[in-house]
Coordinates of C-alpha atoms in Angstrom, one line a residue:
M1 CA -19.1 17.3 -10.5
A2 CA -17.3 16.9 -13.8
E3 CA -14.3 14.3 -14.0
I4 CA -10.8 17.2 -14.8
P5 CA -9.1 15.9 -17.5
L6 CA -5.1 15.8 -17.3
P7 CA -3.3 18.8 -18.9
D8 CA -1.4 18.1 -22.1
D9 CA 2.0 19.4 -21.0
L10 CA 1.8 16.6 -17.9
G11 CA 4.8 14.9 -19.1
E12 CA 6.2 18.4 -18.8
R13 CA 4.8 19.2 -15.6
F14 CA 6.3 15.6 -14.4
T15 CA 9.9 16.2 -16.3
R16 CA 10.2 19.1 -14.1
L17 CA 9.6 18.4 -11.1
T18 CA 11.9 15.4 -11.3
E19 CA 14.9 18.4 -12.1
V20 CA 14.3 19.9 -9.2
I21 CA 14.7 17.1 -7.1
G22 CA 17.8 16.3 -8.6
A23 CA 19.2 20.1 -8.4
L24 CA 18.0 19.5 -4.7
R25 CA 20.5 16.3 -5.0
E26 CA 22.8 18.4 -6.2
R27 CA 23.2 21.9 -4.3
C28 CA 21.1 21.2 -1.2
P29 CA 23.2 19.5 1.7
W30 CA 20.6 18.3 3.4
T31 CA 18.7 16.3 0.6
R32 CA 22.1 15.5 -0.7
A33 CA 22.6 13.7 2.8
L34 CA 19.7 11.9 2.3
T35 CA 19.9 7.8 2.6
H36 CA 17.2 5.0 1.4
E37 CA 17.2 4.6 5.3
S38 CA 17.2 8.0 6.2
L39 CA 13.9 8.8 3.9
L40 CA 11.7 5.6 5.7
E41 CA 11.0 8.1 8.7
Y42 CA 9.5 10.5 6.7
L43 CA 7.9 8.2 4.1
V44 CA 6.6 6.1 7.3
E45 CA 4.8 10.0 8.4
E46 CA 4.0 10.9 4.9
T47 CA 2.0 8.1 4.3
Y48 CA -0.2 8.0 7.6
E49 CA -0.6 12.2 7.2
L50 CA -2.0 10.9 4.0
V51 CA -4.4 7.9 5.8
E52 CA -5.8 11.4 7.8
A53 CA -6.0 14.0 5.4
V54 CA -8.5 10.9 3.7
E55 CA -10.8 9.8 7.0
G56 CA -11.4 13.2 7.8
G57 CA -13.3 13.8 4.5
T58 CA -12.0 14.6 0.7
A59 CA -15.7 15.9 -0.5
A60 CA -15.1 20.4 1.0
P61 CA -12.9 22.2 -1.4
G62 CA -10.5 22.9 2.1
R63 CA -10.1 19.4 2.6
A64 CA -9.3 18.3 -1.5
A65 CA -6.2 21.0 -1.5
E66 CA -4.9 19.1 1.8
L67 CA -5.2 16.0 0.4
R68 CA -3.7 16.9 -2.5
G69 CA -1.4 18.2 -0.3
E70 CA -0.3 14.9 1.0
L71 CA -0.3 13.0 -2.1
G72 CA 2.1 15.5 -3.5
D73 CA 4.5 14.2 -0.2
V74 CA 4.1 10.8 -0.8
L75 CA 5.2 11.0 -4.2
L76 CA 8.2 13.6 -3.0
Q77 CA 9.1 10.2 -0.9
V78 CA 8.8 8.1 -4.6
L79 CA 10.8 10.6 -6.0
L80 CA 13.8 10.4 -4.2
H81 CA 14.0 6.8 -3.6
A82 CA 14.3 6.7 -7.2
R83 CA 16.8 9.4 -7.8
L84 CA 18.9 7.5 -5.0
Q85 CA 19.0 4.5 -7.4
Q86 CA 19.1 7.0 -10.3
E87 CA 22.9 8.5 -9.2
A88 CA 23.5 4.3 -8.1
G89 CA 23.6 3.8 -11.9
S90 CA 20.6 1.3 -11.2
F91 CA 17.6 2.7 -12.6
T92 CA 15.4 5.9 -13.2
V93 CA 11.8 6.6 -12.0
A94 CA 11.1 5.9 -15.8
D95 CA 11.6 2.6 -15.2
V96 CA 9.2 2.7 -12.4
I97 CA 6.7 3.6 -14.0
D98 CA 7.0 1.9 -17.0
S99 CA 7.5 -1.2 -14.5
L100 CA 4.3 -0.3 -12.6
T101 CA 2.3 -0.1 -16.0
A102 CA 3.1 -3.5 -17.4
K103 CA 2.3 -4.6 -13.3
M104 CA -1.3 -3.3 -14.2
I105 CA -1.7 -4.5 -17.3
R106 CA -1.0 -7.5 -16.6
R107 CA -2.8 -8.1 -13.4
N108 CA -5.8 -7.0 -14.6
P109 CA -7.0 -8.8 -18.1
H110 CA -10.6 -8.1 -17.7
V111 CA -9.5 -4.4 -18.9
F112 CA -6.6 -4.7 -20.9
R113 CA -5.1 -7.5 -23.5
P114 CA -1.5 -8.9 -23.1
D115 CA -0.9 -5.9 -25.1
G116 CA -1.9 -3.4 -23.2
S117 CA -4.6 -2.2 -25.8
L118 CA -8.0 -2.0 -23.8
R119 CA -10.5 -4.9 -24.4
E120 CA -13.8 -4.1 -26.5
S121 CA -16.2 -5.7 -24.4
S122 CA -17.9 -3.8 -22.1
E123 CA -19.1 -6.5 -19.9
E124 CA -18.1 -6.2 -15.7
S125 CA -16.4 -9.3 -14.5
G126 CA -17.0 -9.8 -10.9
I127 CA -15.3 -8.7 -8.1
A128 CA -13.7 -12.5 -7.2
A129 CA -13.1 -12.5 -10.8
I130 CA -10.5 -10.1 -10.9
E131 CA -9.3 -11.1 -7.5
Q132 CA -8.4 -14.8 -8.5
A133 CA -6.9 -13.1 -12.0
W134 CA -4.7 -11.0 -9.7
D135 CA -3.7 -13.6 -7.7
E136 CA -2.5 -15.7 -10.5
A137 CA -1.0 -12.9 -12.1
K138 CA 1.2 -12.2 -8.9
K139 CA 1.8 -16.4 -8.6
A140 CA 3.2 -16.2 -12.5
E141 CA 5.6 -13.3 -11.2
T142 CA 6.9 -14.7 -8.1
P143 CA 6.8 -19.0 -9.2
N144 CA 9.1 -19.9 -5.8
R145 CA 6.5 -18.3 -3.6
T146 CA 4.5 -21.0 -1.3
S147 CA 2.5 -19.3 0.9
P148 CA -0.5 -16.8 0.5
F149 CA 1.4 -14.9 3.4
E150 CA 4.3 -14.1 2.0
G151 CA 5.2 -10.8 1.0
I152 CA 3.1 -9.1 3.4
P153 CA 4.8 -6.5 5.0
A154 CA 5.8 -7.9 8.5
G155 CA 5.9 -3.8 10.1
L156 CA 2.6 -3.4 8.8
P157 CA 0.1 -1.8 12.1
A158 CA -1.3 -5.3 14.0
L159 CA -5.0 -5.0 13.2
L160 CA -3.8 -4.1 9.3
L161 CA -1.6 -7.3 9.3
A162 CA -3.9 -9.3 10.4
A163 CA -6.8 -8.3 8.5
K164 CA -4.3 -8.7 5.3
T165 CA -3.2 -12.3 7.1
L166 CA -6.7 -13.1 6.8
S167 CA -7.8 -11.7 3.1
R168 CA -4.9 -13.5 2.0
A169 CA -6.1 -16.7 3.3
G170 CA -9.5 -16.8 2.3
R171 CA -8.5 -15.6 -1.8
A172 CA -6.3 -18.9 -1.6
G173 CA -9.0 -21.3 0.4
R174 CA -6.9 -21.5 3.2
A175 CA -9.1 -21.5 6.7
G176 CA -5.8 -22.0 8.8
R177 CA -6.3 -23.0 12.1
Q178 CA -9.7 -22.5 14.2
L179 CA -9.2 -19.4 16.4
P180 CA -11.3 -18.6 19.5
Q181 CA -14.4 -16.8 19.6
A182 CA -14.0 -13.7 21.5
S183 CA -17.0 -12.9 21.9
N184 CA -20.6 -13.9 20.5
V185 CA -21.4 -9.9 19.5
E186 CA -22.5 -9.1 16.1
F187 CA -21.3 -6.2 14.7
T188 CA -24.2 -4.2 12.6
D189 CA -21.6 -1.5 12.0
E190 CA -17.9 -0.1 12.1
N191 CA -18.5 1.8 14.8
G192 CA -19.8 -0.7 17.2
L193 CA -16.3 -2.7 16.0
G194 CA -14.1 0.0 16.9
D195 CA -15.7 0.3 20.0
A196 CA -14.9 -3.2 20.6
L197 CA -11.6 -3.2 19.8
F198 CA -10.8 -0.1 21.5
S199 CA -12.5 -1.1 24.9
L200 CA -10.6 -4.7 24.2
V201 CA -7.2 -2.9 23.9
R202 CA -8.1 -0.4 27.2
R203 CA -8.7 -4.2 29.0
A204 CA -5.4 -5.3 27.5
S205 CA -3.7 -2.2 28.6
E206 CA -5.0 -2.1 32.9
Q207 CA -4.0 -6.0 32.5
G208 CA -0.5 -4.3 31.3
L209 CA -0.4 -6.0 28.2
D210 CA 0.4 -4.7 25.2
A211 CA -2.3 -5.4 22.5
E212 CA 0.1 -4.6 19.2
T213 CA 2.5 -7.1 20.2
A214 CA -0.2 -9.8 21.6
L215 CA -1.9 -9.6 17.9
R216 CA 1.1 -9.9 16.0
A217 CA 2.1 -13.3 17.6
A218 CA -1.3 -13.9 17.4
V219 CA -1.0 -13.5 13.3
R220 CA 2.5 -15.2 13.4
R221 CA 1.1 -18.4 15.4
Y222 CA -1.5 -18.5 12.8
T223 CA 0.6 -18.4 9.6
D224 CA 3.7 -20.7 11.3
E225 CA 0.6 -23.5 11.6
D226 CA -0.6 -22.9 7.8
A227 CA 3.4 -23.6 7.1
G228 CA 3.0 -26.4 8.8
T229 CA 6.3 -24.8 11.3

């Protein structure tokens, strides 16, 4: 399937969308009552609906339409949060876009020069080198951070939190404390891993244990020992 080119009036369409959001804030009592805090529920819900749409497959025309709708719902959340800050006199969605554009250029030096122009070389960098450059750019942006685990949202689902933590540790060259081996089983695919995890959660539930809480506690012990606390 050929790539669809972006329309020439993309900027006008985006501007129209922001105008619609502004009109809703001014004229719709429900939308006007929204706050950053009250929006969080919808942000989480819409994000999970997007995840579900992706996991359901995106190749079929009907599934692609569903994905398009879910992306729009997530975009709405971004625009509403930005609108609230615009009304507070802090920043606008244009500042969000500019900041993101600058970050993507800054963190991908294998594609862009510092001025934002594309590099002429067509040689592809290895994934490890790209990740290293990304991490170095993040360190330069946040020099006060001393731990590779800073910035990982504590509210992530436990499995995602654990995976993110271990990934950060590996990329930072920190092995951390040794963890007990739960099993000697080798997984050949994600189906086998999923069945094993589900079985472990079921066993925990049968014993009155909360797998989510237990895994979060294990991640905290891991990161606390790395930090020397």
